[in-house]
Each structure stands twice: as structure tokens, then as C-alpha cells.
Amino acid sequence: MVDKNLLDPAHLHSIEDYSLLARVVVDGAMPGVHRSLRQGRGSEFFQYRPYARGEDLKLIDWKVFAKRDELVAKTFQEDTNFTVCLVLDVSASMGYEGKRAKCSKLRYASMLAACFAYLANRQGDRLGLFAYSDEVREWIRPNSGTSQLNRIFTALQGLKAEGTNAHDFAWDRMANGLPGRAMVVFLSDFLEAEDTIAEKLRFSLSSRYECLCLQVLDPDEIDLPEGEALRFAELEGEREVSTSPPAIREKYKKDMSVFCDDLQSKLSSVSAEFESLVTNQDLGHALRRFLGMRNRQ
Amino acid sequence: MIEFAQPAALWTALAVGLPVFAHMAYRRVTEKFYFPSLRFIRPSQIPRTGKRTPSDIPLLLLRILLFLILAALLGDPYWKSASTPSAQEQGIETLIAIDLSPSMAGWGGLEQAKEKVLTLLGNENEKVGLITFGQTVLEKIEIGTSREAIKKQVESLSYDWRRGNAQVLLDQVPNMFSEKANERKLIVLSDFQESDWQTAYSDLKDYGIAYELIKVGKDSEISGKRLNNLSVLEVRAVPAGPNKIRIWAVLRNWDDQNKSLEVELIAGGEVKAKNLVSVAPLGSAQTQFVIKEGDFSKATVKLVGIDEFELDNERSIWLKAPPAQRFGFWMPEFEDDETEEEVSFLKTAVSSSGDNGWNRWEWDQDRADAMRLGDDQLEVQLLMVLGVGKWFEDEQLGEFTNKFLSNGGVALITPGEPFSSAVSVLRSNQLLQYKFIRVAGGAVQTKNPFRIGALEESSALAEIFAGKAARDLYLSAIHRFGIMKAGVGEGNVEVPLRDREGRPLALVKPFEGGGRLIFLPFRMNTNWTDLPLRNSFLPLLMELTQGKKQDLQSRGWPILEPGEELLGVEGNFIANEPGAFRFEDQWVEVVLSSAESSPDTLSINELSESLGGQVVGVIDPLLGGNQSEEESNPLWMWFAIVATTLLIIEMLWSRPTQNSTVPKNIHA
């Protein structure tokens, strides 16, 4: 039985440490939903287990045998030769946190990224992180192991929402650095991206790549904030518009829906998967979607 | 107590409706709401909720207060406070000045001024003096004189007939105060009639004199002018046929409404005739009476009825013919035939140039001879110097001629023989700097004479000799004439007549005193020209000598205004009040200055500029006299400071707020 509270961003928001947060989510709230770690010939030590007759003698830890007079075998985490690349939009618009939201969009996306990283690491995948706004903010090239995971957690900790988004420029840079097989997870609001996204993510048509685009939106972006009259100012620009949200709400919702549908349609055309998330929604759905894709590999 | 110099400006306080309206009609969204993307957000009309937010009302009140302060500022506020009771001990000196110009006799001005002064004298705390003025300072009572003496003097005051001049007051005022006075105050009671005050100027601040202006007399509340006045502007008497005199009068209506009134002609103490006249608003009308000549020597035209200013309602006039204009000749002692003929022509012509009435010319050779002997009084109006030559130089007549011309006389000069000598004499006596070239023509050319060229279209002569009248002039024959050429410094000499080749046939030189010198380069006899035999001779001669025809018609007895003097042989005549007077052999008319009838007055503000700036205190004639005991301190500076402060607060308050909804920089 999944404890829903452990997936609620309102609770998770209070956990500063992404390492702990990922363990709470993955091990606490979703036990057994992921594939167990493959043990085998990897470079990373995993655990000891009793030596079974007939196994390769190379597996025996002779130092333990000398101390305890007991034959134990060392097991290693098996390298999967599969890369999970987390692409995170950290432009200023991702810093928005409406009154109804549990946390900001960036925090929500970062929490998801941490969980994905944790899950991927547990499955022995190589991990990479690419954070951008108008320039590349963080670029941790894919690698495997706990230290890589910790590097990613630390990097997530230091991200700030600032600058304007430059999807085209960033995705080009990221695509050039992709390894042979990879699953690319995009975490962004995808605002202003629908015109070029299909072209930029054409690489996902290849059988070697999988693309998961998770759109993170604030509840306010779905149906506008409350208030009789507001002077809206752009987070990533100078433009201002004074308007009455109740007067334009219906039209706005319709436009937003059309925008999301359009985005999904374009991503489908390049075999990329799309999911729209709202920051007051628990993380479980996104995690299951991630695992579903990963486990297909 | 706060009072306002411009209370009408307080109407601008109605502008408080503007912020109220603005708060009712508009809603300004001042708070910024930062949002990820505005691509689907469209501007829309922002509805009024009808419910005030808490910050609206205080802001509205602040704006209303700001408007009220601005309205009060426009009203020029000042603080009026009673002066300290021990003013006399502190050396406060007050000088009361009363205008006694003739206009004060109208519109109740003088009576009102007296009442005011008596009220002002009720304040025992100050040393008081009195000065009255009209055209000159009339009476001075030193500051510190007992109030009873001043009161008595004020009660006996009467207007003066002479035209007012406020400058004499302003010049005299500083001398009236003592040097030890701590405070000096001048209180002027006047109708501030424009003609009396418009040129008056004195910076009283320089002398440390504060002043108060008290306007007396009834003004129209709308126009600021004084109403209901008619005046006799001018009266003339002229012959009207055999044994009759026509008296015509010009009446002026200073009011802005049409007036009908009766005008009487009084002669010999009886009303001889009456006319009913209607005068348009701010217009004039004429009326005339015809009476038998010889019955009376003077008459009075009088308006019947009461208006606000009675002094200009009548005017007296002599019914006697004015003296004729005189002319005479200077010529060589030994007359030749040419000169004799010339004198004859000119004498006949000039004598007949006047009309049969009072504008006539009289030959008076005795006076002309007296002038020739050095009498410097202007005895003739037209002097004809014929055959100028060596004799003129010998008798040293150049100096007399110059003096005569400078005094406004007219001299007609013809050349003697030889012509070059005449030109030389004129040049050496600084009369005419023209050069002589040669004498054109001669007896042989009698059959082929010179003709007068076309007159300049815009000239005065062209107006007289228009149409058929010009034919006679152009047919005139000139057998001989001296050809003249302009010398240096004769740019102001006019050449009204030329021959057909453009050579001057008459030179007219104006002099500063109004005199005119006319030089003809030919003689007025038949040897030189047939001009004297022609009909055009007389008008040509009179135009050249008189210049303006109006001069002939303006003959009359001397007309003076009160205060003016007329020089006589044994003494001077001083005009005191209007009427018709006899002085030596002259008949003098004294008339009130028409400027005093004018209803225009100056406002206190206009006057304050001429008196060194802001008025210290303005007293409304409708209020009591206690105001003179009060001091006024302008408050506009304080109001301006308050308004500026409120404006700054308003700007700070209503500026877009800094704590708008800005997302925190999220550290993931």
C-alpha cells in the first residue's frame, strides 16, 4: 500500500536533502515498484552474500575468509550501459509559486529529478544532469555510481530560477553530448517552445533514445490566479498587462488547453512522451510514468 | 484671521470634484503580479467593485486636501491681525492723503473720503498728518498735529478745479515723515482716476513707507468703471449768415447706456433755447443753437438733469469774433515796379483767402515793420519777404527770420536781382542750403514759356488740384525761374511744385517750432509768370503757406484749462476755474479738463505695481474704517509649502508599490 502522504509535495517540500527525499519517496512510498538492482560484473561493490558452490572463485573475498573462516562472495552492481539524462529548465518562469501551489515549479521539478536519479542509480544506469535557462547552468556528464548520484543531488540543491529560457540553444548543446543509448527526461514548463520542440527532439525517433517530456505547471497557470483586477508582469520580460482574471478566465483556460494539446501532438510526432504535471499534484504519477518507460528498455 | 486678497479664486476649490470623480470612475491597478507568461493574457476592462479598498479613502482625502490648499493659495491668503495698542509709543506715523482733483467732486468721492478720514482719525494710537493734492500739493498738515485740527480741516475740504496729478503727492510724501519714525504708513483716499494716476510712480519701499489705498466713489461692480456721466465736450461759435451766430456743442455720453437729455443755451442770465439730444452709449452727439449776433457777448451751454459728475455739465463761450490772422511784407526800401506789382498781387490774394466770417486775414504792415526792427514777439502769422537780396543782408534780417520761423511763423520768400545774390543771402543766413545754377528763360521766351509739371499723386497739392481744377494750373506760364540744386543737409526740404523737366518751382522747408519757409525761384509778377492772374493762384499760395487747411479753421480765442497761464503785456492770466474771462485785449475761455470726466479708474493691483510692489493693505470702501488698524502678513509661502508637501506625499503614496508579487528566487 502506497503512503500517499509521502508523495505529497507539501510534505516533501520540507525535506531539504535530495538524497533523503529520494529515499523517502522511492523506498518509503513506492516499495517494489522498481526493478531490483542487477548484480553482476560491475565496478561498483554492492554487498556480500554466502558463496555458493560452483561459483567463480574470483568472487570469494579472501580477507573475510582469513578473519572469519567463512566463504563469502562479493557482489557488484551490474552496469547497464544505459544512460538517464535529466534536462531541467531553470529559467525565471520556473520560479513561479502561486498561492495554491505547494512549492515552486523548479522545486517540484527538482524533486522529481532527484527521485528519477535515485531510481536510475538503483537500477545501475548512468546518470547525467543538464540545467539551462538562457545559458547552460549545470552540465554533469553521464556517469554511474553513488558519487555521481551525490553530485547530481548537490547540483540540484544549488539551482536558482533566473534568466530567460532558450530551449533551442540548450537542447542543441545537450543533444550533442548524448551517449549511445539514453533516456532523456525533460522537466520544463515548455512555454514558448511548441514551435521548435518537434524539430529539436527528432533524435527521439531513433530506437536508441527515449524522450519523456514532463511539463510542470503551477495551478495558477491552468486557470489564472484569483483577484478582481491584476497588473500582470512577465517574469522573463518587461511586458505588463492589466486585466480582470474573471473576465478572461474561460478564454485563458481554453487557450492553455489548446497549447498543451498542440505540444503533445507535436511531441507524439517525434515519438516523445508527454505528461503535464501541476505542482500541487503528488509525485507518484510521474514516477510511475518514468519507471514504466525505463522498464520497457 | 486668514483672509484672501483674491476671494474669487476660491471658486477653483470646486475642482475637488475632480479627484472624487477620478476615484469613482477609474480603478488603477498599481500592484504588479509577476506571472510566468502573458501569451494568453489579454487586457480587459477592469470593473468597479463599488467597494473602497482601505487605501483609497485616505488617498482621496489627501487629494481633496491638496486641491483645497491650492485653491486657497490662488486666493492669495494673508493673515490679518490687529496692530499693537502702543503704536504711538513705538513711533508709528500715518499720513493721510486726500485726492482733491475735480473728478473727486463726482460719484460721491469726496464725501466718502471725508467720512473715511474721520473714521481713521478715531484711532488714537498713531501720529497722524494730512496732505491734499490735485495738480499740486494743496495743503499739508504735519504729522503729529492734533486730530481735532485735522478733522476741522478735513470737513472744510473742497475739490480743486485743476486736473489731478498724483505724482506730486508721491514726490512729496517721503518728506512728510520724520526720520525717527519706526513705522511709516501712507493712506491714500482717491478715486484713482486713470488720467491722474496712470503715470504716477514711486517705489515707496525704498523710503520705508507702507501704504494702503482706499478707493472712494461709486464704481460699477461689473466693469469697474464709473457710470452715469455726460459732459459738454466742446462748444464753438461761428457766424451763420447775416447777423446770426451758430453755437454748436459736442456732448459726450461716458455711460454704457443710451441717454436722452435736454441742453440749454443760457445767455444774459436767461435760457434762450433748449434742445433735446439723444447720445449713444460711450458716444458723442452734436447740437446747435442759432441766435442773433450782437445781443450777447457770451453764452453758456448747460446739460439739464442730474448725473454723477456735475462739473462738466456746462461750458461758457465768447460770442465774439476771434482776432484775424495777420500778414505783412518785408521788401527793399526802395520799391521797384516789380516788387510793387508783386505786393499788390499777394496782398489781394491773401486778404481774400479767409472766409467772410471769423477766419479772415488782415494786412498789418505796421507789425511786420516792428518785427523788421527787432520786435521778437510773433506779431504776424505770414511774412512775405520779397526780392531778397543785399538789403536783407545789410539789415541783418536773417537772424530775425530764423527766430520767426522757429516760433512757428510762415515766411514766403521771392528772389531779388541778381538771383545768385538772393540764393547766396539765404545760404549765408542758414535759411536754405540750395545752390543756384542759372536763370532759365527770359523775355525772348515769352512765346514758349515753361509749364508746371504733373503733381505727385500723393501730394497735398494733387488733392486740391484734382480734375478740372488742375487744368488752369498746368496752363500757367512761367517765363523765367532760377534753377536750383539741393546742397548738403537739406534732405527735409520738400519740392511740391516742379516744371515739366523736374526742376524745382517751389521749395518748402519745415522748421522745428512748426514754422515753414517757402522759397519761390521766381517773382510773383507778370514779368516772370502769369500765375498771379490765374484762378489757381490763391489756392496754390494758401496751400504752400499754410500747409494744412485746418489751421485756417482753428482760429479762435485762447482756451485754457484751470491751472494754465496766459502771457500778457502787463501780467499773466492764471486760469482758476471754468468760464469766459476778459484779459487785456483777449477773450479767454477756461474749460475743465476733459480727462476728469473720464469714467476709467485704476484697480488697486495696477496701482500697487507703480508704488513699489504688493499692496500692504486694501480697504474696501463698503467696510468700516477699522481695517486701517490692522496688519496683513502674506501666507502664500506657507500654503505653497503645505501644497508641495502634500503633493510629494501623494506622489509617494500613489506610486506603484515596491512589494508587489514577485516570486522568490527558488533554490531548488
XYZ file of N, CA and C in Angstrom, chain B residues 12 22 44 86 192 198 237 264 281 319 324 326 338 347 358 371 443 497 499 510 539 542 576 612 627 657:
78
model
N -12.136 78.056 -7.482
C -11.379 76.917 -8.029
C -11.418 75.720 -7.086
N -12.512 61.026 -10.180
C -11.494 60.076 -10.632
C -11.550 58.800 -9.801
N -8.298 43.577 -20.357
C -9.764 43.647 -20.318
C -10.167 44.843 -19.476
N 0.155 99.957 21.602
C 1.074 101.032 21.959
C 1.824 101.551 20.734
N -8.716 107.199 -7.777
C -7.692 106.585 -8.635
C -8.071 106.660 -10.109
N -2.172 107.211 -13.925
C -1.527 106.195 -14.775
C -0.019 106.403 -14.925
N -18.519 128.760 -31.485
C -19.447 129.722 -32.079
C -18.882 130.153 -33.424
N -29.485 123.288 -22.641
C -29.955 124.683 -22.622
C -28.846 125.605 -23.087
N -24.486 105.101 -26.253
C -23.566 104.674 -25.189
C -22.115 104.880 -25.611
N -19.011 134.967 -27.600
C -19.682 135.047 -28.897
C -19.037 136.118 -29.758
N -8.236 138.409 -36.306
C -7.867 137.941 -37.645
C -6.401 137.525 -37.644
N -2.780 137.780 -39.244
C -2.156 138.956 -39.853
C -1.004 138.544 -40.778
N 8.549 145.992 -60.077
C 8.319 144.545 -59.957
C 7.821 144.192 -58.560
N -1.026 140.697 -51.737
C -1.919 141.303 -50.738
C -3.368 140.992 -51.070
N -15.308 134.564 -39.253
C -14.291 134.871 -38.263
C -12.897 134.394 -38.673
N 8.548 143.975 -36.468
C 9.398 142.776 -36.448
C 10.724 143.052 -37.140
N 12.959 137.117 -71.569
C 11.886 137.803 -72.275
C 11.653 137.195 -73.651
N 6.303 121.605 -56.108
C 5.993 122.070 -57.460
C 7.265 121.995 -58.305
N 8.823 122.027 -62.645
C 8.452 122.221 -64.047
C 8.434 120.857 -64.727
N 10.381 122.902 -43.581
C 9.732 122.986 -42.267
C 10.762 123.274 -41.174
N -5.491 129.274 -54.295
C -5.348 128.001 -53.568
C -3.904 127.496 -53.523
N -2.109 129.553 -50.774
C -2.507 129.226 -49.407
C -2.070 127.799 -49.015
N -8.243 129.846 -13.154
C -8.569 129.197 -11.882
C -9.732 128.233 -12.010
N 5.727 100.331 -5.924
C 6.818 99.545 -5.352
C 6.422 98.170 -4.918
N -10.126 98.721 9.503
C -9.101 97.938 8.818
C -7.762 98.647 8.843
N 3.586 50.224 -5.968
C 4.181 49.696 -4.748
C 5.367 48.780 -5.029
